Coordinates of C-alpha atoms and ligand atoms in Angstrom, one line a residue:
Chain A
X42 CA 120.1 132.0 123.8
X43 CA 118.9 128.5 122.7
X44 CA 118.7 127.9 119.0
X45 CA 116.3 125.9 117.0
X46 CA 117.4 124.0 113.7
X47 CA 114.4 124.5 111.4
X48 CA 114.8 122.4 107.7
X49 CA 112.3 123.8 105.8
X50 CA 111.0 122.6 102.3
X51 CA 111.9 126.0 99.8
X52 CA 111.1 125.1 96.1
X53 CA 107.7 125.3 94.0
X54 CA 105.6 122.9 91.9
X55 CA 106.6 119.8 94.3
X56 CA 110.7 120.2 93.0
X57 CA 112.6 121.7 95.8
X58 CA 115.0 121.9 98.4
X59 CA 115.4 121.4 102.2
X60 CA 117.1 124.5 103.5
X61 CA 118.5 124.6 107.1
X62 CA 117.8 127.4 109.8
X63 CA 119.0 128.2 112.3
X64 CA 116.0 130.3 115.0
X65 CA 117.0 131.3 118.3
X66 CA 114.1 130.2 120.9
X67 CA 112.2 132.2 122.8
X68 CA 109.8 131.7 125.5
X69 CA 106.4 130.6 124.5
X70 CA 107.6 130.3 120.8
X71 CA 105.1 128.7 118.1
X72 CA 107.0 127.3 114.7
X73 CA 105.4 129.7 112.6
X74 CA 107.2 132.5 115.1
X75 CA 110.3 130.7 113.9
X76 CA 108.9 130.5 110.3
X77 CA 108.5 134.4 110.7
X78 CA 112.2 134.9 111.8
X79 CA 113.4 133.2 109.0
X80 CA 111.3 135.5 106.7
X81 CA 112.6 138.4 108.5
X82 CA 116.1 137.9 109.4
X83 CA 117.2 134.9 106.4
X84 CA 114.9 135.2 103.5
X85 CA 111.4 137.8 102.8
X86 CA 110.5 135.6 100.0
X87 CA 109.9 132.3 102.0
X88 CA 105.7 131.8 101.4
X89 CA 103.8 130.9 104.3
X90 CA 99.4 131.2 104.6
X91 CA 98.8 132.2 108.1
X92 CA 96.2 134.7 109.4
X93 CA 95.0 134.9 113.1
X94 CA 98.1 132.7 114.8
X95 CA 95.4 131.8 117.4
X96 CA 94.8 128.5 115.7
X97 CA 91.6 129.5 115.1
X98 CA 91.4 130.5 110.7
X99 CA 93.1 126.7 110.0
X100 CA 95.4 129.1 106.9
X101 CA 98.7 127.7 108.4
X102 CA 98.3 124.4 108.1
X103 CA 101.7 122.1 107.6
X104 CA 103.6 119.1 108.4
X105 CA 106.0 118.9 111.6
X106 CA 108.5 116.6 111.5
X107 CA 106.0 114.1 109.4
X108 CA 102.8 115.4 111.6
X109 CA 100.1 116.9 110.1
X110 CA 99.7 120.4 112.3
X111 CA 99.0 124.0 112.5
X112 CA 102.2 126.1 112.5
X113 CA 100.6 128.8 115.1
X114 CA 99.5 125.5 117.2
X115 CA 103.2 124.0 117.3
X116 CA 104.9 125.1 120.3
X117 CA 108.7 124.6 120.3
X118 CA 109.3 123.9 123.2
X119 CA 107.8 120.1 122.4
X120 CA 111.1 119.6 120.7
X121 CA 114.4 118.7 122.5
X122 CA 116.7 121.4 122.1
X123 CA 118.9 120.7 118.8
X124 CA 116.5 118.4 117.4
X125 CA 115.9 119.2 113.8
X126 CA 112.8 120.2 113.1
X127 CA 111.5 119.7 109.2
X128 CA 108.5 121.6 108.5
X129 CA 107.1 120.6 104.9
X130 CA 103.9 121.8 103.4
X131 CA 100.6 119.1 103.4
X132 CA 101.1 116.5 100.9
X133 CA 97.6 115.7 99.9
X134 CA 97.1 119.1 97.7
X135 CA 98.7 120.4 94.8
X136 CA 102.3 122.4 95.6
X137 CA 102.7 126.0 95.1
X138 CA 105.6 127.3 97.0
X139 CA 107.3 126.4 100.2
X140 CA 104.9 125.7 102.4
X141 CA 102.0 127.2 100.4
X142 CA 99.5 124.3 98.6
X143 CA 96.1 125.0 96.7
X144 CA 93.6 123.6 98.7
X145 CA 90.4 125.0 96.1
X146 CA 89.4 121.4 95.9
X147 CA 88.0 121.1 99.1
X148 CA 85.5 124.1 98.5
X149 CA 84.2 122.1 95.1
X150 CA 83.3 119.6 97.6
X151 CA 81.8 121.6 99.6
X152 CA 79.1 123.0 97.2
X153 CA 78.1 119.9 96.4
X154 CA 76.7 119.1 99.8
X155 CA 72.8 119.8 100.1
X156 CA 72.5 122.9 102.4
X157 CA 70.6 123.2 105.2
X158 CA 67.0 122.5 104.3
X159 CA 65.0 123.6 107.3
X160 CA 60.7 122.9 106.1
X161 CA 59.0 126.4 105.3
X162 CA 56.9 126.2 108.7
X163 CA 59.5 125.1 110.9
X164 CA 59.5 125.9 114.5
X165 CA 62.7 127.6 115.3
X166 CA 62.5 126.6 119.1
X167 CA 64.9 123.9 120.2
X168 CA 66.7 122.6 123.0
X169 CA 70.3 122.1 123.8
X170 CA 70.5 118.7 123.8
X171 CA 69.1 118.4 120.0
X172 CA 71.9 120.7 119.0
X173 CA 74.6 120.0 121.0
X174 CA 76.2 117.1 118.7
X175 CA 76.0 119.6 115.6
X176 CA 77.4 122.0 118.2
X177 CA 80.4 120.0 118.1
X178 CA 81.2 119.8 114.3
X179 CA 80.5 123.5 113.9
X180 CA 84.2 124.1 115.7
X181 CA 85.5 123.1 112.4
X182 CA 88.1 125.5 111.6
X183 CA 88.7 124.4 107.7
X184 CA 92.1 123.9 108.4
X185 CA 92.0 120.3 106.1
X186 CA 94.2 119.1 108.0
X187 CA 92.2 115.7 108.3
X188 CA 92.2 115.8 104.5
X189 CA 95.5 115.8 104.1
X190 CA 96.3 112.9 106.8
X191 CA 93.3 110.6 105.5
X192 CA 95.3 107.8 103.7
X193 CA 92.2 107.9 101.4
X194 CA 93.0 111.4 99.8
X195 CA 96.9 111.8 100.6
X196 CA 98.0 108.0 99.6
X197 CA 95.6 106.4 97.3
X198 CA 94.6 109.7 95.9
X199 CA 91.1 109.1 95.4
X200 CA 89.5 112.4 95.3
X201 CA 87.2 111.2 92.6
X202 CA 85.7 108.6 94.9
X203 CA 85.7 110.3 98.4
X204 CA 84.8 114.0 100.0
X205 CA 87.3 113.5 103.1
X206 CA 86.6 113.7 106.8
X207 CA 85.9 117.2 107.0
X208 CA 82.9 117.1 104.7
X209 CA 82.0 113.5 106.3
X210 CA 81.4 115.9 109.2
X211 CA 79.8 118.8 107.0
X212 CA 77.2 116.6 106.0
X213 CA 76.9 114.7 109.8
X214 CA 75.9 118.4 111.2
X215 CA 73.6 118.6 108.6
X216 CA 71.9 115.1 108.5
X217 CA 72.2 115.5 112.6
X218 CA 70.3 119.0 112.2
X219 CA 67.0 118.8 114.3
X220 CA 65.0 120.9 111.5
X221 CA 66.8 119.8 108.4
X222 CA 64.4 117.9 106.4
X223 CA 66.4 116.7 103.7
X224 CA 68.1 113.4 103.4
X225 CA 71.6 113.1 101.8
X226 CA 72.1 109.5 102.8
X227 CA 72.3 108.3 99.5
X228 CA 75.1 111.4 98.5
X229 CA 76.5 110.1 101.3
X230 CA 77.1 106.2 100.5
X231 CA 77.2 106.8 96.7
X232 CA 78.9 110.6 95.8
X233 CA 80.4 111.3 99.2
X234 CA 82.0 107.5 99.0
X235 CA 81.8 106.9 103.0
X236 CA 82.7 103.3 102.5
X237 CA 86.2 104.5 101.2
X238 CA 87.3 105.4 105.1
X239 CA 88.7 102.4 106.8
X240 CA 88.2 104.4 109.6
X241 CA 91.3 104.1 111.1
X242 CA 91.2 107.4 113.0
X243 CA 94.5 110.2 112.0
X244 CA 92.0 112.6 110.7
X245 CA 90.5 112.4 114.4
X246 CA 94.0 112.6 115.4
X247 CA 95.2 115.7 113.6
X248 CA 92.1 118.0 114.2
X249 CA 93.1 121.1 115.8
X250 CA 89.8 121.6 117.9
X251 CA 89.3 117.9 118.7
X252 CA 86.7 117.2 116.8
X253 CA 85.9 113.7 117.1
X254 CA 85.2 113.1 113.5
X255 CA 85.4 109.0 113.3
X256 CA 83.7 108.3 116.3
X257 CA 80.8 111.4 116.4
X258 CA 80.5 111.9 112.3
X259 CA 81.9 109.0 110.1
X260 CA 80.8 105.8 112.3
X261 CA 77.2 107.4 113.2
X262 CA 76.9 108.6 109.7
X263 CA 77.9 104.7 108.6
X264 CA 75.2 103.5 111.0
X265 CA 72.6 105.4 109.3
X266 CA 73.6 104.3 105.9
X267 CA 73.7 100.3 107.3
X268 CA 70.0 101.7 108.2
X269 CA 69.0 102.7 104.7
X270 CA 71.1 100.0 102.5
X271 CA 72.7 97.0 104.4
X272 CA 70.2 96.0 107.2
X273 CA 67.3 94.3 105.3
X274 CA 65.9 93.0 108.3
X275 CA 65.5 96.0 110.7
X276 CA 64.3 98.2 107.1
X277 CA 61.4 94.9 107.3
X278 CA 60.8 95.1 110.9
X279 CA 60.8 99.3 110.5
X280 CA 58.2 98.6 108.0
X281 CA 55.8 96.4 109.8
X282 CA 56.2 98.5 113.3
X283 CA 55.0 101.9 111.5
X284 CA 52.4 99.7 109.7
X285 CA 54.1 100.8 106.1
Chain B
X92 CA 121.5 129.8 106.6
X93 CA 123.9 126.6 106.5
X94 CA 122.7 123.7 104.8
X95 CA 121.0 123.0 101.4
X96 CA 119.7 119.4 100.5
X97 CA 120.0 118.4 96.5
X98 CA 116.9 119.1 94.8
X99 CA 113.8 117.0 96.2
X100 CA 110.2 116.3 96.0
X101 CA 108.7 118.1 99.7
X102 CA 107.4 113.8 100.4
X103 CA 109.6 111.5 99.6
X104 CA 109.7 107.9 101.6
X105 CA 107.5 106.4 103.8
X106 CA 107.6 108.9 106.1
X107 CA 108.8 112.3 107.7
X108 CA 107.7 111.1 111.1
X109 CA 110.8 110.6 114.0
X110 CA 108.6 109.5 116.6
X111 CA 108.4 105.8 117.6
X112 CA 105.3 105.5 115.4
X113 CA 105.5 101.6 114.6
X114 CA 105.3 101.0 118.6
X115 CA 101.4 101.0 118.7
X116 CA 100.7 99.0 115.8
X117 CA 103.7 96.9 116.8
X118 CA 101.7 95.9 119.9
X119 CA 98.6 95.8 118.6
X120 CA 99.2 93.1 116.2
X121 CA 101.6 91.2 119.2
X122 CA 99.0 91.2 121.4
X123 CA 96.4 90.3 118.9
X124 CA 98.4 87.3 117.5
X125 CA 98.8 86.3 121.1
X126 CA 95.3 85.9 121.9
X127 CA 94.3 84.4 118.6
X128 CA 96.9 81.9 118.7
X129 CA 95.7 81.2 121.8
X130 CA 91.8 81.1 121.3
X131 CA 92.4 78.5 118.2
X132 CA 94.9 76.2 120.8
X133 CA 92.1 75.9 123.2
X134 CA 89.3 75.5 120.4
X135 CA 91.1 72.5 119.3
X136 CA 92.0 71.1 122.5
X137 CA 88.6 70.2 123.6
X138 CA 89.7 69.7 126.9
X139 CA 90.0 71.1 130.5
X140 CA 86.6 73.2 130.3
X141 CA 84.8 72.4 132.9
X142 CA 84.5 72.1 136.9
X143 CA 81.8 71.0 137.7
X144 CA 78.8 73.0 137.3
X145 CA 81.5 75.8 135.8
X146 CA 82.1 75.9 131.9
X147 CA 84.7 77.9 130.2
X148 CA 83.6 81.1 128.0
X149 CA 85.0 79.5 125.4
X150 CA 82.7 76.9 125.4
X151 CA 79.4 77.5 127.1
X152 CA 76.8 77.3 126.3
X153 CA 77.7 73.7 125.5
X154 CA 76.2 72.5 122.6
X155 CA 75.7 69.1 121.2
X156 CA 78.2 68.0 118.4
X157 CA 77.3 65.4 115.9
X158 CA 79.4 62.7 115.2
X159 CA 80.1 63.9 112.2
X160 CA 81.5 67.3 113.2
X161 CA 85.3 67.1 113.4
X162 CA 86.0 70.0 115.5
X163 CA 85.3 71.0 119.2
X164 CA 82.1 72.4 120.5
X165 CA 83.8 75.7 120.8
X166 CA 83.8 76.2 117.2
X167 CA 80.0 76.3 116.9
X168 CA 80.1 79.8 119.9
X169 CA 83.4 80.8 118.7
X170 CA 82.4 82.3 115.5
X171 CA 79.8 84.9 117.3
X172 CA 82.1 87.0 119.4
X173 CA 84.7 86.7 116.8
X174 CA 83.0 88.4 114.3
X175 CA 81.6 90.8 116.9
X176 CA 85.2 91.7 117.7
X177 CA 86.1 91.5 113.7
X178 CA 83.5 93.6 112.5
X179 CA 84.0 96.3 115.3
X180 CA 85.1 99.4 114.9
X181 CA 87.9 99.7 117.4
X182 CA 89.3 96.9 116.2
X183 CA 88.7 97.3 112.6
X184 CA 90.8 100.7 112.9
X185 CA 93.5 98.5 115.2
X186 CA 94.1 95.3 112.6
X187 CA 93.9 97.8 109.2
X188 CA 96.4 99.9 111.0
X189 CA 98.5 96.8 112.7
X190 CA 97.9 94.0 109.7
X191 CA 96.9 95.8 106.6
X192 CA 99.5 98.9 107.0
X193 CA 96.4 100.8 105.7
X194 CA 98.1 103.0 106.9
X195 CA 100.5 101.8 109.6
X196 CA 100.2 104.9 111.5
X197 CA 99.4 108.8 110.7
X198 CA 101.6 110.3 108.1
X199 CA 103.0 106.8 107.0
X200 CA 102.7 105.5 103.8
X201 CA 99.9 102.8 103.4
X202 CA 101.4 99.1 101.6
X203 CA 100.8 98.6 98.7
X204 CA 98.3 101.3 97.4
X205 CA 96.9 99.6 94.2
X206 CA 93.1 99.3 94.1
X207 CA 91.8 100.3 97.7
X208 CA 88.0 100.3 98.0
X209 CA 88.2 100.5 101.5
X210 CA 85.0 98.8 102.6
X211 CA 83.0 99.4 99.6
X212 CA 83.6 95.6 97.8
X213 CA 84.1 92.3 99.4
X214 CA 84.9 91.2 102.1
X215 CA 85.2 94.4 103.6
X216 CA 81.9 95.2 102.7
X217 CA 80.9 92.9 104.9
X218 CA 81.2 95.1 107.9
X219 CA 78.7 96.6 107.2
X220 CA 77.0 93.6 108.8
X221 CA 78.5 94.8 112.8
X222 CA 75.4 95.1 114.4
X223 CA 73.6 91.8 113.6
X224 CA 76.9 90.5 115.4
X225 CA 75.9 92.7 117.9
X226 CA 72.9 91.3 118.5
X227 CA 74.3 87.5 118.7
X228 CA 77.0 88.8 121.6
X229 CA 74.1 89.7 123.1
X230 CA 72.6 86.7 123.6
X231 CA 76.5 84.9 124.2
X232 CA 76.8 87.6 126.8
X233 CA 73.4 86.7 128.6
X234 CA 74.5 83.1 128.5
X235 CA 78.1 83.6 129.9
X236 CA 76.0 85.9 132.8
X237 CA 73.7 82.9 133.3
X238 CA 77.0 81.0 133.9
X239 CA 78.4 83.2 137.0
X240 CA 74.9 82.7 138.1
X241 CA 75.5 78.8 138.2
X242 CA 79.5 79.1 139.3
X243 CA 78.2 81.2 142.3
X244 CA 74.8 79.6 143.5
X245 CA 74.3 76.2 142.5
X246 CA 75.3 74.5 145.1
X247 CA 74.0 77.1 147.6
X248 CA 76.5 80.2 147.9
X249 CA 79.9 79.4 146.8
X250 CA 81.9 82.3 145.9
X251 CA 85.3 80.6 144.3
X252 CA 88.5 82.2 143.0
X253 CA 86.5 81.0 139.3
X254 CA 83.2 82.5 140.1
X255 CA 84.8 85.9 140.8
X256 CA 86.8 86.0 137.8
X257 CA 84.0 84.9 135.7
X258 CA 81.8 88.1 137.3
X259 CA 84.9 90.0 136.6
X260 CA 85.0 88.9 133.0
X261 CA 81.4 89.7 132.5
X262 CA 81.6 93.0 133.8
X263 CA 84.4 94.0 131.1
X264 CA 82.4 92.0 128.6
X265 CA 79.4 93.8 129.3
X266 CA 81.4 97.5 129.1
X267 CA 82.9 96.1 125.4
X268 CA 79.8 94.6 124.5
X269 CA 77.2 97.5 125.4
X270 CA 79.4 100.7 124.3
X271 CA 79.4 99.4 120.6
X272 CA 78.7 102.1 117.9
X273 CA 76.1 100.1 116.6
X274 CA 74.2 100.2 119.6
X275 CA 74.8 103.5 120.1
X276 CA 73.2 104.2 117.5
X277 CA 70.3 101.5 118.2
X278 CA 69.5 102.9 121.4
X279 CA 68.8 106.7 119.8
X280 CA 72.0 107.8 117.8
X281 CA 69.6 107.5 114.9
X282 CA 67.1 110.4 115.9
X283 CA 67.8 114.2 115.3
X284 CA 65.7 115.4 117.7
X285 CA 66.4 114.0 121.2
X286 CA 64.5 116.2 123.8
X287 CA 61.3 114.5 121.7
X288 CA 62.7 111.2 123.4
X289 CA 64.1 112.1 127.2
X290 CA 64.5 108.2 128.2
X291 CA 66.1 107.3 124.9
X292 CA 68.5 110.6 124.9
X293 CA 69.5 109.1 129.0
X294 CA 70.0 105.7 127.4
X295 CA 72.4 107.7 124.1
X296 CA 74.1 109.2 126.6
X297 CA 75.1 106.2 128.7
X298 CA 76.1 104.3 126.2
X299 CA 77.9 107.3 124.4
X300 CA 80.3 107.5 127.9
X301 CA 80.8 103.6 128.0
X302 CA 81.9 104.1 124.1
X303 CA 84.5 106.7 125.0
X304 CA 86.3 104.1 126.2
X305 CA 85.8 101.3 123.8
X306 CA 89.2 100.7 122.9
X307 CA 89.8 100.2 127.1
X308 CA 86.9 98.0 127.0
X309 CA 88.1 96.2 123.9
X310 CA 91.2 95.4 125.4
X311 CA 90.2 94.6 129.2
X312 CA 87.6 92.3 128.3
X313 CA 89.6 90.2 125.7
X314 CA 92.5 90.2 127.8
X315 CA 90.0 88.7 130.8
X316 CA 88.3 86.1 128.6
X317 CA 91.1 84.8 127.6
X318 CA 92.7 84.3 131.4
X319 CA 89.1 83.2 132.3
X320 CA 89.3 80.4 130.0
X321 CA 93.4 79.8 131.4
X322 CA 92.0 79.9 135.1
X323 CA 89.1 77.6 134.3
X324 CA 91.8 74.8 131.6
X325 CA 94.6 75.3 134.8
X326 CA 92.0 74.1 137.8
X327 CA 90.3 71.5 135.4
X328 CA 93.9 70.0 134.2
X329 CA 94.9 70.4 138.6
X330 CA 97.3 72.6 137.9
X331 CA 95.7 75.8 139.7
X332 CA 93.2 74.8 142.8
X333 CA 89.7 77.0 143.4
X334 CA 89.6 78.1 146.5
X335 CA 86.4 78.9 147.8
X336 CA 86.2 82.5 149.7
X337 CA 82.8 82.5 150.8
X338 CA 81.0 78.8 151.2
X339 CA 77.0 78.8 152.2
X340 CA 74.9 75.2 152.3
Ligands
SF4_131 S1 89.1 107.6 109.7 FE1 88.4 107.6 107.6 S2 88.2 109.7 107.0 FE2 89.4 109.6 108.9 S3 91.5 109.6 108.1 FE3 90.9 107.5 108.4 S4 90.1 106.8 106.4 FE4 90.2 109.1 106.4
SF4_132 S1 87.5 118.7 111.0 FE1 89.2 119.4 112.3 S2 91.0 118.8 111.0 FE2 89.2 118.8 109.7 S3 89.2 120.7 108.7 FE3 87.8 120.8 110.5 S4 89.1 121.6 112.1 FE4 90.5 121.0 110.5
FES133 S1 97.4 131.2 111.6 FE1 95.3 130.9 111.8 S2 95.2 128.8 112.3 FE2 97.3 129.2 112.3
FES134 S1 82.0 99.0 117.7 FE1 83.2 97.8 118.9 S2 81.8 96.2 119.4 FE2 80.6 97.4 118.1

């Protein structure tokens, strides 16, 4: 049977050890059924977060030889047989163990996003293609995967400054929203820090369910903020056309 | 088991990446520095633009140049699609990645990582500024239209080896030009609530499949204005001849 070399990161608190596996490979294999072997056949204490292995609760999330990926969404049979596969866990949060980091950040963010604001009276009846771009950002599996690849976050570490793609696209469903009636554009520009992505695309890259989160979320969401704060003349030409 | 390494932060170097992941940035800025090198030779040469009726895209529409100005009439169109292309998003993405290493590629450690603001402060700040841009390649785009028009019918029906490249060049241009982000959002990205709006949800749509492709576009169409310009410097220096295909007096 074929055999996978798997170096995998074993330590805690970022100070560690590679540690070399040997997996045989079976057909149809993901690396976190390789991951599992090791648990089961080399070491029970190796930590690894995984849930539904149908890439579809974003709890494994890793790095593949350097690649930001899901664990149940890596197939091994992308490798050449006896290439070395390092699996390390995502840089941009703080280190537990092995492959397990504390991603709690990301949900501090997340409540400080304005909810959904639909008005009292709304009309609940819409069509398909007012929803269908929200549609799109709702596949979001919170796997954070484009927060731990955005350079923003992972290399210049400013979490003060910047909510990361995936709330970049928590905040585009919502602004996006046919019957939301509030307006976070300022949160946006000023708390959210959308100027901070150089959009330069690897969080669009990594994303697990293809989210397009530059080109449908980020640069549409920059658009809108050009509207409110950069644009003088359109905001004057706005102005005179709705007789303001 | 077999192997241990020595004790180790789980990210060390630039990066854990194997793949060839410098190839695309690699290119990017090669084929960038190509065409800018390029663009600023024939800027300064102020020479071999015109056939006749036909006038380079580099140069049209040619404007006056007072005595006083020492550079090239190009310089005073040049400046319009340039920052068009500068401030757009495709390629804003391509030169950070290829120029600024910021970052290189995905997983790669950015350069020098002291004091990013990404484009919150000058001069990146400046991009914010992409769609007034837009608007002025607009009007260089119905200009450089106007000029296929000429190269094809003004001296009756003369389709040349020139003309057809021009059309071909205007075509790309257009498809760069017209699937910008900034009109996308122009032309109805800004509402939330589309099926108010059929026409302007039709006209989203188009332009949201042309900007699918806008890195395709990007590429096509500076790649063809640039051997628009070679065709039209070779034939006016007689190095290339323009055949006509289909003459009509
Ligand atoms: S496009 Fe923006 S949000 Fe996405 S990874 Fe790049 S800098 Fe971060
Ligand atoms: S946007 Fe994509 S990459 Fe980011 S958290 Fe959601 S599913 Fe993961
Ligand atoms: S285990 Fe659920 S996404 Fe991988
Ligand atoms: S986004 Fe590329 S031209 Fe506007």
């Amino acid at each position: 049977m074929p055999e996978a070399i798997l170096k995998v990161f074993r330590g805690e608190k970022d100070s560690g050890t590679f540690e070399t596996y040997k997996v045989p490979i079976e057909e149809g294999m993901v690396v976190l059924d390789a991951i599992h072997y090791i648990q089961q056949n080399n070491d029970p204490s190796l930590a690894v977060r995984w849930n539904c292995k149908a890439a579809k609760c974003g709890s494994c999330s890793a790095e593949v030889n350097g690649r930001p990926a899901l664990l149940c969404k890596s197939r091994m049979d992308k490798f050449e047989p006896g290439q070395e596969i390092t699996v390390q866990p995502i840089k941009t949060f703080p280190h537990l163990k092995d492959l397990v980091t504390d991603v709690s950040w990301n949900y501090e963010v997340n409540k400080k996003i304005t909810p959904f604001t639909p008005a009292p009276d709304a009309n609940w009846t819409f069509y398909q293609e007012d929803i269908e771009r929200v549609q799109e950002f709702r596949k979001c599996i919170e796997c954070f995967l484009c927060q731990d690849v955005c350079h923003v976050l992972r290399d210049h570490n400013r979490k003060d400054a910047f909510y990361g793609p995936r709330f970049m696209v928590r905040m585009a469903s919502l602004e996006m929203h046919p019957l939301d009636t509030a307006n976070r554009l300022k949160s946006i520009k000023e708390d959210a820090g959308i100027g901070m992505c150089n959009i330069t695309k690897c969080c669009t890259e990594v994303c697990p369910e293809d989210i397009h989160i530059t080109d449908n979320a980020i640069i549409p969401m920059k658009e809108r903020v050009v509207d409110e704060f950069y644009d003088p003349i359109g905001k004057f030409l706005k102005s005179i056309f709705a007789g303001k | 088991m077999n192997e241990t390494t020595a004790a180790t932060h789980p990210h060390t170097g630039m990066t854990t990446r194997n793949d060839s992941w410098w190839l695309a940035p690699g290119l990017v800025a090669v084929g960038f520095g190509i065409f800018v090198i390029y663009a600023t030779f024939r800027a300064f040469e102020n020479n071999f633009y015109e056939i006749g009726p036909i006038i380079s895209p580099f140069y049209s529409p040619k404007l006056p140049t007072p005595s006083w100005f020492p550079f090239s009439a190009a310089f005073l169109i040049l400046w319009m699609p340039a920052g068009f292309r500068a401030t757009c998003y495709y390629y804003r993405k391509a030169y950070y990645r290829a120029y600024f290493m910021s970052p290189p590629a995905c997983g790669v450690k950015v350069w020098g990582s002291q004091g990013y603001c990404g484009e919150r402060s000058f001069p990146f700040v400046l991009q914010n500024l992409h769609r007034y841009f837009f608007y002025l390649a607009v009007l260089v785009l119905g200009i450089l239209w106007y000029d296929v028009f000429i190269a094809m019918f003004s001296e009756g029906l003369n389709i040349s080896v020139v003309s057809l490249i021009m059309l071909a060049n205007c075509i790309l241009l257009s498809g760069y030009t017209f699937g910008c982000h900034a009109n996308r959002h122009i032309v109805g990205g800004g509402m939330n609530k589309f099926s108010d709006a059929p026409g302007k949800f039709k006209l989203w749509e188009f332009v949201t499949h042309l900007n699918e492709h806008h890195m395709g576009w990007a590429w096509c169409s500076l790649f063809s204005v640039g051997f628009t310009d070679f065709y039209i410097r070779q034939v006016a220096a007689g190095v290339f001849s323009n055949p006509t295909l289909i003459p009509f007096h």
